[in-house]
Coordinates of C-alpha atoms and ligand atoms in Angstrom, one line a residue:
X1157 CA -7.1 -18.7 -8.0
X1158 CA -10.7 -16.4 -8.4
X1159 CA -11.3 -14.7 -11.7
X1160 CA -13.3 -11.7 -12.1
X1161 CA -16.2 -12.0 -14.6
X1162 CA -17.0 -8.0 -15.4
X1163 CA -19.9 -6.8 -17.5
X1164 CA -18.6 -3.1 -18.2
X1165 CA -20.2 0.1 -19.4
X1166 CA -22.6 1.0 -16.9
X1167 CA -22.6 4.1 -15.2
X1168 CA -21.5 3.9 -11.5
X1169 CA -23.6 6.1 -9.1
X1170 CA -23.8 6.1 -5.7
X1171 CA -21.8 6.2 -2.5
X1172 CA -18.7 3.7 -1.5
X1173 CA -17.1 3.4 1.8
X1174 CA -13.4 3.5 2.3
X1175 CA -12.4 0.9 4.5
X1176 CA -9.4 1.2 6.6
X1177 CA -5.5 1.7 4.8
X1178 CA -3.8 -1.7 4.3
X1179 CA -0.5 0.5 4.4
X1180 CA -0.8 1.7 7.5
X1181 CA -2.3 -1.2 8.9
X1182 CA 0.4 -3.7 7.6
X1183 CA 3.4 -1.9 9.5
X1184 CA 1.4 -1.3 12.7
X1185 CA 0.5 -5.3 12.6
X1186 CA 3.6 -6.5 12.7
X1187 CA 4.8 -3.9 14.9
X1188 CA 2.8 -4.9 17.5
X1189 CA 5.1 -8.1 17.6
X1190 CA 7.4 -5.6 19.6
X1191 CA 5.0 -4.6 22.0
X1192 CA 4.5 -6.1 25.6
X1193 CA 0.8 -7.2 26.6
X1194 CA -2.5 -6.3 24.1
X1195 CA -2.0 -3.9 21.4
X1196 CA -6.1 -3.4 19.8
X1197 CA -5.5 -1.9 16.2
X1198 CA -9.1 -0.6 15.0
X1199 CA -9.9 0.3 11.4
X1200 CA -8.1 -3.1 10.1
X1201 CA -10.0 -4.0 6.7
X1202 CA -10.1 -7.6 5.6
X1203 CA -8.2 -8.0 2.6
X1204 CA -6.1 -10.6 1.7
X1205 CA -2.7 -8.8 3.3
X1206 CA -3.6 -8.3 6.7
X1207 CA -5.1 -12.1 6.9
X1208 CA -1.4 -13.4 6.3
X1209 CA 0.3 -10.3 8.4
X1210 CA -2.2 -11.8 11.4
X1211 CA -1.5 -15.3 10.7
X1212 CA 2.0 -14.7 10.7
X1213 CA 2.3 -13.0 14.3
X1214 CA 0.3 -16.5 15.3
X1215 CA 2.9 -18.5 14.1
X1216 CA 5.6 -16.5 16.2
X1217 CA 3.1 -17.5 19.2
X1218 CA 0.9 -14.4 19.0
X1219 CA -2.8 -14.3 20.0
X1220 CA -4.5 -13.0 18.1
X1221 CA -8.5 -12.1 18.0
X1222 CA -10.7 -10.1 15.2
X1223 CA -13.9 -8.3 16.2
X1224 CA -15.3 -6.8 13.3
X1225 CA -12.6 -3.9 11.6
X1226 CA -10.5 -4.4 15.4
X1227 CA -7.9 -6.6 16.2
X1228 CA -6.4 -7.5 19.6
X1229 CA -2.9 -8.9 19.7
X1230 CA -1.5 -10.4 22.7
X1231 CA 2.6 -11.3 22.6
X1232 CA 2.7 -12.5 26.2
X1233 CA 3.4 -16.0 24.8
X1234 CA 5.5 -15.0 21.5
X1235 CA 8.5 -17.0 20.7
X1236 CA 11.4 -16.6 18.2
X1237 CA 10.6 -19.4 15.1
X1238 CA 11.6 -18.9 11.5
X1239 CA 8.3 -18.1 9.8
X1240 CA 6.3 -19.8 7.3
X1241 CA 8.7 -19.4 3.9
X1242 CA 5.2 -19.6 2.0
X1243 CA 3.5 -16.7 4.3
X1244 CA 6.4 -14.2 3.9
X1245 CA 6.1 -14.9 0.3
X1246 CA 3.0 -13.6 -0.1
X1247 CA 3.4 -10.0 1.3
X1248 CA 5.9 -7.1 0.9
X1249 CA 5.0 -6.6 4.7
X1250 CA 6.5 -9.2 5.7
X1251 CA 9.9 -6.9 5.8
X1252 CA 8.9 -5.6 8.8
X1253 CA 9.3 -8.9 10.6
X1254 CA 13.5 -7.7 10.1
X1255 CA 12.4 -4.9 12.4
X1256 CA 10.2 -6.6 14.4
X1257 CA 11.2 -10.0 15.5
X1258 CA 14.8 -8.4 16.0
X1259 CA 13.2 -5.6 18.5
X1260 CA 11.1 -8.7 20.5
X1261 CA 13.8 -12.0 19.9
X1262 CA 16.9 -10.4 19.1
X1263 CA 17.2 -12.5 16.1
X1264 CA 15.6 -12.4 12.4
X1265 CA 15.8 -14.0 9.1
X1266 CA 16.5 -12.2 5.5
X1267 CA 13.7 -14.5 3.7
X1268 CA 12.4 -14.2 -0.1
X1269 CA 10.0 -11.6 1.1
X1270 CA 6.7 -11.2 -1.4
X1271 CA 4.6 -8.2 -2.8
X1272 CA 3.9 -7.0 -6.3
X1273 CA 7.0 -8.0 -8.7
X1274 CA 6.7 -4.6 -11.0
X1275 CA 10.4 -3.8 -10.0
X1276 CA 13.3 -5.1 -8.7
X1277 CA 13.0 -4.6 -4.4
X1278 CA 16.2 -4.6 -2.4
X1279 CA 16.2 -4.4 0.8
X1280 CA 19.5 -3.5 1.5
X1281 CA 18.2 -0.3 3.6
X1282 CA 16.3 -2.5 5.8
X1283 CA 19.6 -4.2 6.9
X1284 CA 21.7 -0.6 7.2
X1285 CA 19.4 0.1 9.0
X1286 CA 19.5 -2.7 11.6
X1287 CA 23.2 -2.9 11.3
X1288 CA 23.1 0.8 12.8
X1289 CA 21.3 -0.2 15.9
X1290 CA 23.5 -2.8 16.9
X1291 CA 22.3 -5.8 14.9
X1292 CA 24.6 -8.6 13.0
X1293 CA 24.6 -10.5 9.6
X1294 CA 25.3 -14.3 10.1
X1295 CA 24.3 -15.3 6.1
X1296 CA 20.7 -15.2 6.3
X1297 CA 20.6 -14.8 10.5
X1298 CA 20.4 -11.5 11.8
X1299 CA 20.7 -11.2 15.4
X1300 CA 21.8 -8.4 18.3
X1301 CA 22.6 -9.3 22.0
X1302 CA 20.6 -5.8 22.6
X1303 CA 19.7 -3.2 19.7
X1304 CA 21.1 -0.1 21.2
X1305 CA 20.1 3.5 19.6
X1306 CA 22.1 4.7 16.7
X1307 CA 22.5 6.9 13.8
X1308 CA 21.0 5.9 10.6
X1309 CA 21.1 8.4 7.1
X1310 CA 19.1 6.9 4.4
X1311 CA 20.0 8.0 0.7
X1312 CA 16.5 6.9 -0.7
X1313 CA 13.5 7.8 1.5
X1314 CA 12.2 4.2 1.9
X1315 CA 9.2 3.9 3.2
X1316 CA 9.6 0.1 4.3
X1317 CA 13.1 0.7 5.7
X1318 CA 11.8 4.0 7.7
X1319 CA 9.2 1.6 9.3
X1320 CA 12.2 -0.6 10.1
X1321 CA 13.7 1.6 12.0
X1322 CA 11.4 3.2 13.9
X1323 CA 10.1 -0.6 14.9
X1324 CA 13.9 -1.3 15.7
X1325 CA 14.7 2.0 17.2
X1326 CA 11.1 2.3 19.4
X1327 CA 12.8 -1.0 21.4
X1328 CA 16.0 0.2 21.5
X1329 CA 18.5 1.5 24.7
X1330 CA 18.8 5.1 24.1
X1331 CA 18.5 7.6 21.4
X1332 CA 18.3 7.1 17.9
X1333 CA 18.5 9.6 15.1
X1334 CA 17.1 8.9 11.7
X1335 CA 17.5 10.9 8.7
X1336 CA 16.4 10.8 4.6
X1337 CA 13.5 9.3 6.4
X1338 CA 9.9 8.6 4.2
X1339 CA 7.3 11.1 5.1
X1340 CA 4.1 9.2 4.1
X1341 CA 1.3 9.1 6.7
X1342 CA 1.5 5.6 6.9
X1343 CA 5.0 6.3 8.7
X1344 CA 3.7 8.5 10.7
X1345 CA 0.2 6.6 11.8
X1346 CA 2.9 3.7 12.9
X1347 CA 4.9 6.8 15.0
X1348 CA 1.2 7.3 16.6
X1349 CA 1.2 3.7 17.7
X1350 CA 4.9 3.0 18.9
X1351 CA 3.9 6.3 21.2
X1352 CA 0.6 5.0 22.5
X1353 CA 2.9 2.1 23.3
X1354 CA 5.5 4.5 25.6
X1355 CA 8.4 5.2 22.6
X1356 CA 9.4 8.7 23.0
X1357 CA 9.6 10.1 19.6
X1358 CA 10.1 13.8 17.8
X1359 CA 10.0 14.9 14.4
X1360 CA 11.5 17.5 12.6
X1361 CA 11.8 18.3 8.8
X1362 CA 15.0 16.7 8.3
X1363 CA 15.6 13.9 11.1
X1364 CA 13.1 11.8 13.8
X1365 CA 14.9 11.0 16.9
X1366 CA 13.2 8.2 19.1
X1367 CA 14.1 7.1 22.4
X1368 CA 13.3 3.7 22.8
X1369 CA 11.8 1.8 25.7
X1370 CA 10.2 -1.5 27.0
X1371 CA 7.1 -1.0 24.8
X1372 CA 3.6 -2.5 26.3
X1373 CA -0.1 -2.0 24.6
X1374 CA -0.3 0.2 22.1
X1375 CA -3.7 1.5 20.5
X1376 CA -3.9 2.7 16.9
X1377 CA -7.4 3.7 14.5
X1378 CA -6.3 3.0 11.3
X1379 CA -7.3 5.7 8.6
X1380 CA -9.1 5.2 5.8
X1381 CA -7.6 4.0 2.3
X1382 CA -6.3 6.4 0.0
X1383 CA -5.6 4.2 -2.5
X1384 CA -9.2 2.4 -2.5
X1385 CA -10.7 6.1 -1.8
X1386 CA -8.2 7.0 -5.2
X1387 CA -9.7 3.9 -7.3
X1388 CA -13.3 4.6 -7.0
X1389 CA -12.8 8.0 -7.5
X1390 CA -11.4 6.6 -10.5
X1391 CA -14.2 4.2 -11.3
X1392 CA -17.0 6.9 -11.9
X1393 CA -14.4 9.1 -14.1
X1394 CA -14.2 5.5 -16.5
X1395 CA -17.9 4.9 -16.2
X1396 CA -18.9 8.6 -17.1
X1397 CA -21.4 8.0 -13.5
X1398 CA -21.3 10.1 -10.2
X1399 CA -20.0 8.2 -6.8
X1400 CA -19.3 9.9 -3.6
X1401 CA -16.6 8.1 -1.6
X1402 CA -17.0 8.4 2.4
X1403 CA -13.9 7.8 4.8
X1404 CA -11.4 9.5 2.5
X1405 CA -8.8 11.4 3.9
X1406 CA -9.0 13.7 2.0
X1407 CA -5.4 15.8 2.9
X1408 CA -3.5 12.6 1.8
X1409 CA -5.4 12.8 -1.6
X1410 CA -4.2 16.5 -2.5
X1411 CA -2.0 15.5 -4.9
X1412 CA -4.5 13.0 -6.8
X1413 CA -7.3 15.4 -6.0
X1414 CA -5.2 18.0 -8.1
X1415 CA -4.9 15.1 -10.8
X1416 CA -8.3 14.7 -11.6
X1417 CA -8.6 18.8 -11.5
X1418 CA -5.8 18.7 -14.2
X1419 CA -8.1 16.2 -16.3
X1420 CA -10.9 18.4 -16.0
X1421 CA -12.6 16.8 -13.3
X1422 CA -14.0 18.9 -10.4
X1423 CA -13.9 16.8 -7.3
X1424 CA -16.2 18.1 -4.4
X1425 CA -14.6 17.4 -1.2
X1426 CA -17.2 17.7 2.1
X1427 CA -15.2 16.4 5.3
X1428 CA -14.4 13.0 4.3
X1429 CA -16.7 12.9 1.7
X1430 CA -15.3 13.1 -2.1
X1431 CA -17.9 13.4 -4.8
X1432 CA -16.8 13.1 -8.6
X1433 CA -19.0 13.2 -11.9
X1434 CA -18.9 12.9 -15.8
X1435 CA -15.6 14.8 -16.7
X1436 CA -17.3 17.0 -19.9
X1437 CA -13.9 18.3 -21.1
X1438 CA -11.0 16.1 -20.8
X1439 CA -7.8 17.2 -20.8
X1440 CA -4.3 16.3 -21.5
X1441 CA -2.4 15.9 -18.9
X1442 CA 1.0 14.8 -17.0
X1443 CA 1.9 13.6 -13.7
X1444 CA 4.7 12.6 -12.0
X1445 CA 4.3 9.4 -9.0
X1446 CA 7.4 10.6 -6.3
X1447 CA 7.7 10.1 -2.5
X1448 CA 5.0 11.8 -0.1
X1449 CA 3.5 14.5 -0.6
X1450 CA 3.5 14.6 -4.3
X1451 CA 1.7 12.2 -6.6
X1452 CA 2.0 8.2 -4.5
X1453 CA 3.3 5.5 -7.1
X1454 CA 0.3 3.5 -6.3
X1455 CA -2.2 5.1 -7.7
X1456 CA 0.2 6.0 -11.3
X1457 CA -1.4 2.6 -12.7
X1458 CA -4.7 3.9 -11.6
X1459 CA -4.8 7.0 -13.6
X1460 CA -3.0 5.5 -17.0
X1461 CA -6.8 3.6 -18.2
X1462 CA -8.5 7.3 -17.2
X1463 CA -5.5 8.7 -19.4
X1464 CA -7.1 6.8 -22.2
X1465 CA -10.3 6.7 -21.7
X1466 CA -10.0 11.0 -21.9
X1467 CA -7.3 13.0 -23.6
X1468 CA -4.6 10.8 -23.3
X1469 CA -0.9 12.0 -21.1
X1470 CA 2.1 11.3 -19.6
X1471 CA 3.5 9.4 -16.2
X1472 CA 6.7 9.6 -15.1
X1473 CA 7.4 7.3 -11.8
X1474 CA 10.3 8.3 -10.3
X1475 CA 10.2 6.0 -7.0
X1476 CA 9.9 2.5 -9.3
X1477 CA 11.1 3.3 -12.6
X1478 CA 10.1 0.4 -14.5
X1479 CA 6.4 0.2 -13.1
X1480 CA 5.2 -0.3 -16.4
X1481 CA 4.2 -3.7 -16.7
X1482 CA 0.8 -3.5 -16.1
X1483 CA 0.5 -1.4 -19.5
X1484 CA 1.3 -4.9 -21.4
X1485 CA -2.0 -6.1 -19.6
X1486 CA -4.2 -3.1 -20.5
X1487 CA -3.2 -2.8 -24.3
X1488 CA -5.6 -6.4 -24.2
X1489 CA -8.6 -3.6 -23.4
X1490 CA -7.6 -1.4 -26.5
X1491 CA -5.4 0.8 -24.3
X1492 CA -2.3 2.2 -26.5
X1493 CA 0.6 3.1 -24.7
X1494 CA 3.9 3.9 -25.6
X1495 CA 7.0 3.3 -22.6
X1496 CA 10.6 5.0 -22.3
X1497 CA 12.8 4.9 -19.3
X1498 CA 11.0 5.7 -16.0
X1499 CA 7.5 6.7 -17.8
X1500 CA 5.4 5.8 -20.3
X1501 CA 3.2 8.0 -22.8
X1502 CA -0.8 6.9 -23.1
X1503 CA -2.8 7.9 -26.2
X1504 CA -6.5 8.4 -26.1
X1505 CA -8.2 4.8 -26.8
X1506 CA -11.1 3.3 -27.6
X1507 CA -12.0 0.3 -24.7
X1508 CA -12.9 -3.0 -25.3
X1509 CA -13.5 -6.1 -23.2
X1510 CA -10.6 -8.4 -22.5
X1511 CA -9.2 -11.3 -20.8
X1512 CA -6.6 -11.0 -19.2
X1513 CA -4.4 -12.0 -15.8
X1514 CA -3.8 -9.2 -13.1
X1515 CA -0.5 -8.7 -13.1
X1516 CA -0.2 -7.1 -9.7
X1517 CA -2.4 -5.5 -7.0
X1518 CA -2.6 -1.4 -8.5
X1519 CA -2.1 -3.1 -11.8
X1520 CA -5.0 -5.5 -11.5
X1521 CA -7.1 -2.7 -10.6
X1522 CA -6.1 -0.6 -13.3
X1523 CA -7.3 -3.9 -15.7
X1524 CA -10.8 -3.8 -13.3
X1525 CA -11.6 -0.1 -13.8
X1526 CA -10.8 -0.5 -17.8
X1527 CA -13.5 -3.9 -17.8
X1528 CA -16.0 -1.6 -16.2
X1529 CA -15.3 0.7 -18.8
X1530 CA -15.5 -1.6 -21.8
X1531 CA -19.0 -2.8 -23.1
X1532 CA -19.4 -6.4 -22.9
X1533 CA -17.7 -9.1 -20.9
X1534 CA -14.1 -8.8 -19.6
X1535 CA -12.7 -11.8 -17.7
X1536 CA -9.7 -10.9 -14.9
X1537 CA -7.8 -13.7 -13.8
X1538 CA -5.6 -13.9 -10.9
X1539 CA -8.5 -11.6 -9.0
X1540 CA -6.8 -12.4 -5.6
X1541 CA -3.9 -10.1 -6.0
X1542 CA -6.3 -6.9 -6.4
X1543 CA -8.5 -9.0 -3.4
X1544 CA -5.1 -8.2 -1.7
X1545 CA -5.8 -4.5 -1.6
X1546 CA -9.6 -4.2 -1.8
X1547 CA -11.9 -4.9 0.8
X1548 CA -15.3 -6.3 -0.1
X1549 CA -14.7 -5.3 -3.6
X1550 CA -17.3 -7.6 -5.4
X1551 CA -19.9 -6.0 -3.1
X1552 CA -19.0 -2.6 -3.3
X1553 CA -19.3 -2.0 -6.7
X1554 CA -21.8 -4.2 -7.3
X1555 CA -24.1 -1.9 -4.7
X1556 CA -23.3 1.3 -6.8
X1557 CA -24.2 -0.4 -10.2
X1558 CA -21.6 -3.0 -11.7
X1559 CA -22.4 -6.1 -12.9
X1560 CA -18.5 -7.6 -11.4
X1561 CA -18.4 -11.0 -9.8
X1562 CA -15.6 -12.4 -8.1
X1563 CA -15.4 -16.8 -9.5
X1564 CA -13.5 -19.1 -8.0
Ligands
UD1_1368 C1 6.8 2.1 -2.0 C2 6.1 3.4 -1.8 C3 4.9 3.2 -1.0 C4 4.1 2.2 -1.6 C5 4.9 0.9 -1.9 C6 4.1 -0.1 -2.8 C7 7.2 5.6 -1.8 C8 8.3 6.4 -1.3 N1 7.1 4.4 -1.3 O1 7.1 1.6 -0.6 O2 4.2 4.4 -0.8 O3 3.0 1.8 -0.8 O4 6.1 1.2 -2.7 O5 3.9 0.4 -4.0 O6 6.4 6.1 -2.6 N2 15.1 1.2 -1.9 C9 16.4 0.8 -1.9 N3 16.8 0.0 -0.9 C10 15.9 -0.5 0.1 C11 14.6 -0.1 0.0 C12 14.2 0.7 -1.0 O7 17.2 1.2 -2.7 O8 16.4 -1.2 0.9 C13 14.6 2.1 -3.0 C14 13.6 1.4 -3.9 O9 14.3 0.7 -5.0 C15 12.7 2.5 -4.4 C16 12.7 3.5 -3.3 O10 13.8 3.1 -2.4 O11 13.3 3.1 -5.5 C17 11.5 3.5 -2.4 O12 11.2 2.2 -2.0 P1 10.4 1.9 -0.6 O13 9.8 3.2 -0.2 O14 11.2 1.1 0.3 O15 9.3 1.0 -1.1 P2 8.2 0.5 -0.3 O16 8.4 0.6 1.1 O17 7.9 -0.9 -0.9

């Protein structure tokens, strides 16, 4: 396991790159399981996810190449095999194998399936889901003898099981309709690709029907982060500096953008160029993490150590309630916080270095921007699940002014 060994209170200034989304990467990854011939996925950042996504299409007999930010996957030799129990493990991506390996083999397994622990995570969406396309439970075994198009109503908008579907449903024999589906771009960069790859697929405001079909090399550019692009905006709000953040896309950020506005901030936004100094007048202020387009849950643990490094405020998360966890981790940098069902109330604080373990990926980088905020040393253990999320992290902030090192 790598630590982080942070020397905080330096002003950040400069300009950071956004490298490509690991959210709409991961699903398009693993999709490409489904697809026939080479799929070449450009825009894929190295991070710790998409290294186990692409080892795990190798194991199901993948192959798989990586020049520079693009990755070529070839399936012509893909064969069903239960994947590595310890890969799975590791990422929440891994769901999409359901979707996936059912479209390409016929046949899946429900594993212990990974990601951040800050909630409970069923996945009982995921199986409606394939049940409604023709697919059967066998205890763990899932398997079809053909998934055929179907009608599928979610209650919740998931975004995993949305991505399910559309894998399963882009393979399928005829038309499918889904409905309650998850509107987040990363849904619909994976729509791009299951196109590119000959699915026929509409979208309306209340359903997306997709006709399926014998799907063969798909193309997809993956966009840039707007999580990262969120944290480093983030980073020069906690270091009272100025950073620019290039690759942003900047329409998926409206709702954060109008965050930071609400703080006091005043974000200047130049194509995909978002520039962010010293807020002079905090404010208090509320927000409230729901499903696309309004405020994403992953950057709620993001904005609590700007909370208290400002006016103080409220979050509410209404898509995981008890996403709270990561406030036991930050009261170690002074942060004072006080939780209640589905939110938690943060009170303006004074920062101080810490030691402490990441607790999750968005969670872990809440503990990095409050280390950079804190004069002195701060030590971050269990660095690889923010090295998860954040491409060339160490190097990035280091190049606009931190003294951050990632230890083994
Ligand atoms: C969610 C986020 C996504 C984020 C990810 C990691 C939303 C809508 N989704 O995606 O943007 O990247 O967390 O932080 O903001 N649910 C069920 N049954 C299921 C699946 C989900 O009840 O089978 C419920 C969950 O408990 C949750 C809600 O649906 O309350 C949304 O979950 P879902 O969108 O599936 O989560 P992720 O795909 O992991």
């Amino acid at each position: 396991m790598k630590k982080f060994v942070i020397r905080g209170g330096r002003a950040l200034r400069g300009e950071v790159s956004v490298s490509g989304s690991k959210n709409a990467a991961l699903p398009i990854l693993l999709a490409a399981l489904s697809v026939f011939g080479t799929s070449v996925i450009s825009g894929v950042p190295k991070i710790g996810d998409t290294e186990v996504a692409l080892e795990l299409l190798r194991d199901l007999g993948a192959t798989v190449t990586r020049q520079g930010d693009t990755v070529r996957i070839n399936t012509d030799s893909a064969a069903f095999c239960v994947p590595s129990c310890e890969a799975v493990a590791k990422i929440r991506a891994s769901t999409y194998l359901i979707g996936a390996s059912l479209a390409r083999f016929g046949e899946a397994h429900i594993l212990k399936f990974g990601g951040c622990g800050f909630c409970e995570r069923p996945i009982d969406l995921h199986i409606y889901a394939a049940k409604a396309l023709g697919a059967r439970v066998e205890g763990e075994r899932m398997c079809t003898d053909g998934l055929r198009g179907g009608e599928i109503n979610f209650r919740v908008p998931s975004v995993g099981a949305t991505i399910n579907a559309l894998i399963m449903a882009a393979s399928a024999v005829g038309e499918s309709v889904i409905r309650g589906y998850a509107r987040e771009p990363h849904v619909l960069s994976l729509i791009d690709f299951l196109v590119s790859a000959g699915a026929k697929i509409s979208l309306t405001e209340h359903e997306i029907r997709v006709t399926g079909s014998h799907l063969s090399s798909g193309v997809a550019q993956i966009r840039g982060d707007m999580i990262e692009a969120g944290s480093y905006l983030a980073a020069a709000v906690m270091t009272g500096g100025e950073l620019t953040v290039t690759g942003a896309p900047r329409g998926e950020l409206s709702a954060y953008l109008d965050f930071l506005a609400a703080l006091g901030a005043a974000p200047a936004c130049r194509g995909d160029r978002v520039s962010l100094g010293r807020i002079k007048s905090p404010r208090y202020t509320t927000l409230t993490a729901a499903p696309y387009p309004a405020y994403p849950t992953d950057l709620q643990p993001i904005a609590a150590p700007m909370l208290a490094a400002l006016a103080g405020g409220k979050i509410t998360d209404t898509v995981w309630e008890s996403r709270f966890g990561y406030l036991d981790a930050l009261e170690s940098f002074g942060i004072r916080s006080h939780k209640f069902h589905s939110g938690a109330e943060i009170y303006p604080s004074k920062i101080i270095p810490a030691t402490v373990t990441s607790p999750d990926l968005r969670g872990g980088m809440a503990c990095v921007l409050s280390a950079l905020a804190a004069d002195g040393e701060s030590v971050i253990y269990a660095a690889d699940t923010v090295l998860r999320g954040y491409e060339s992290i160490e190097e990035k902030l280091r190049a606009v002014g931190a003294d951050i090192r990632v230890v083994d």
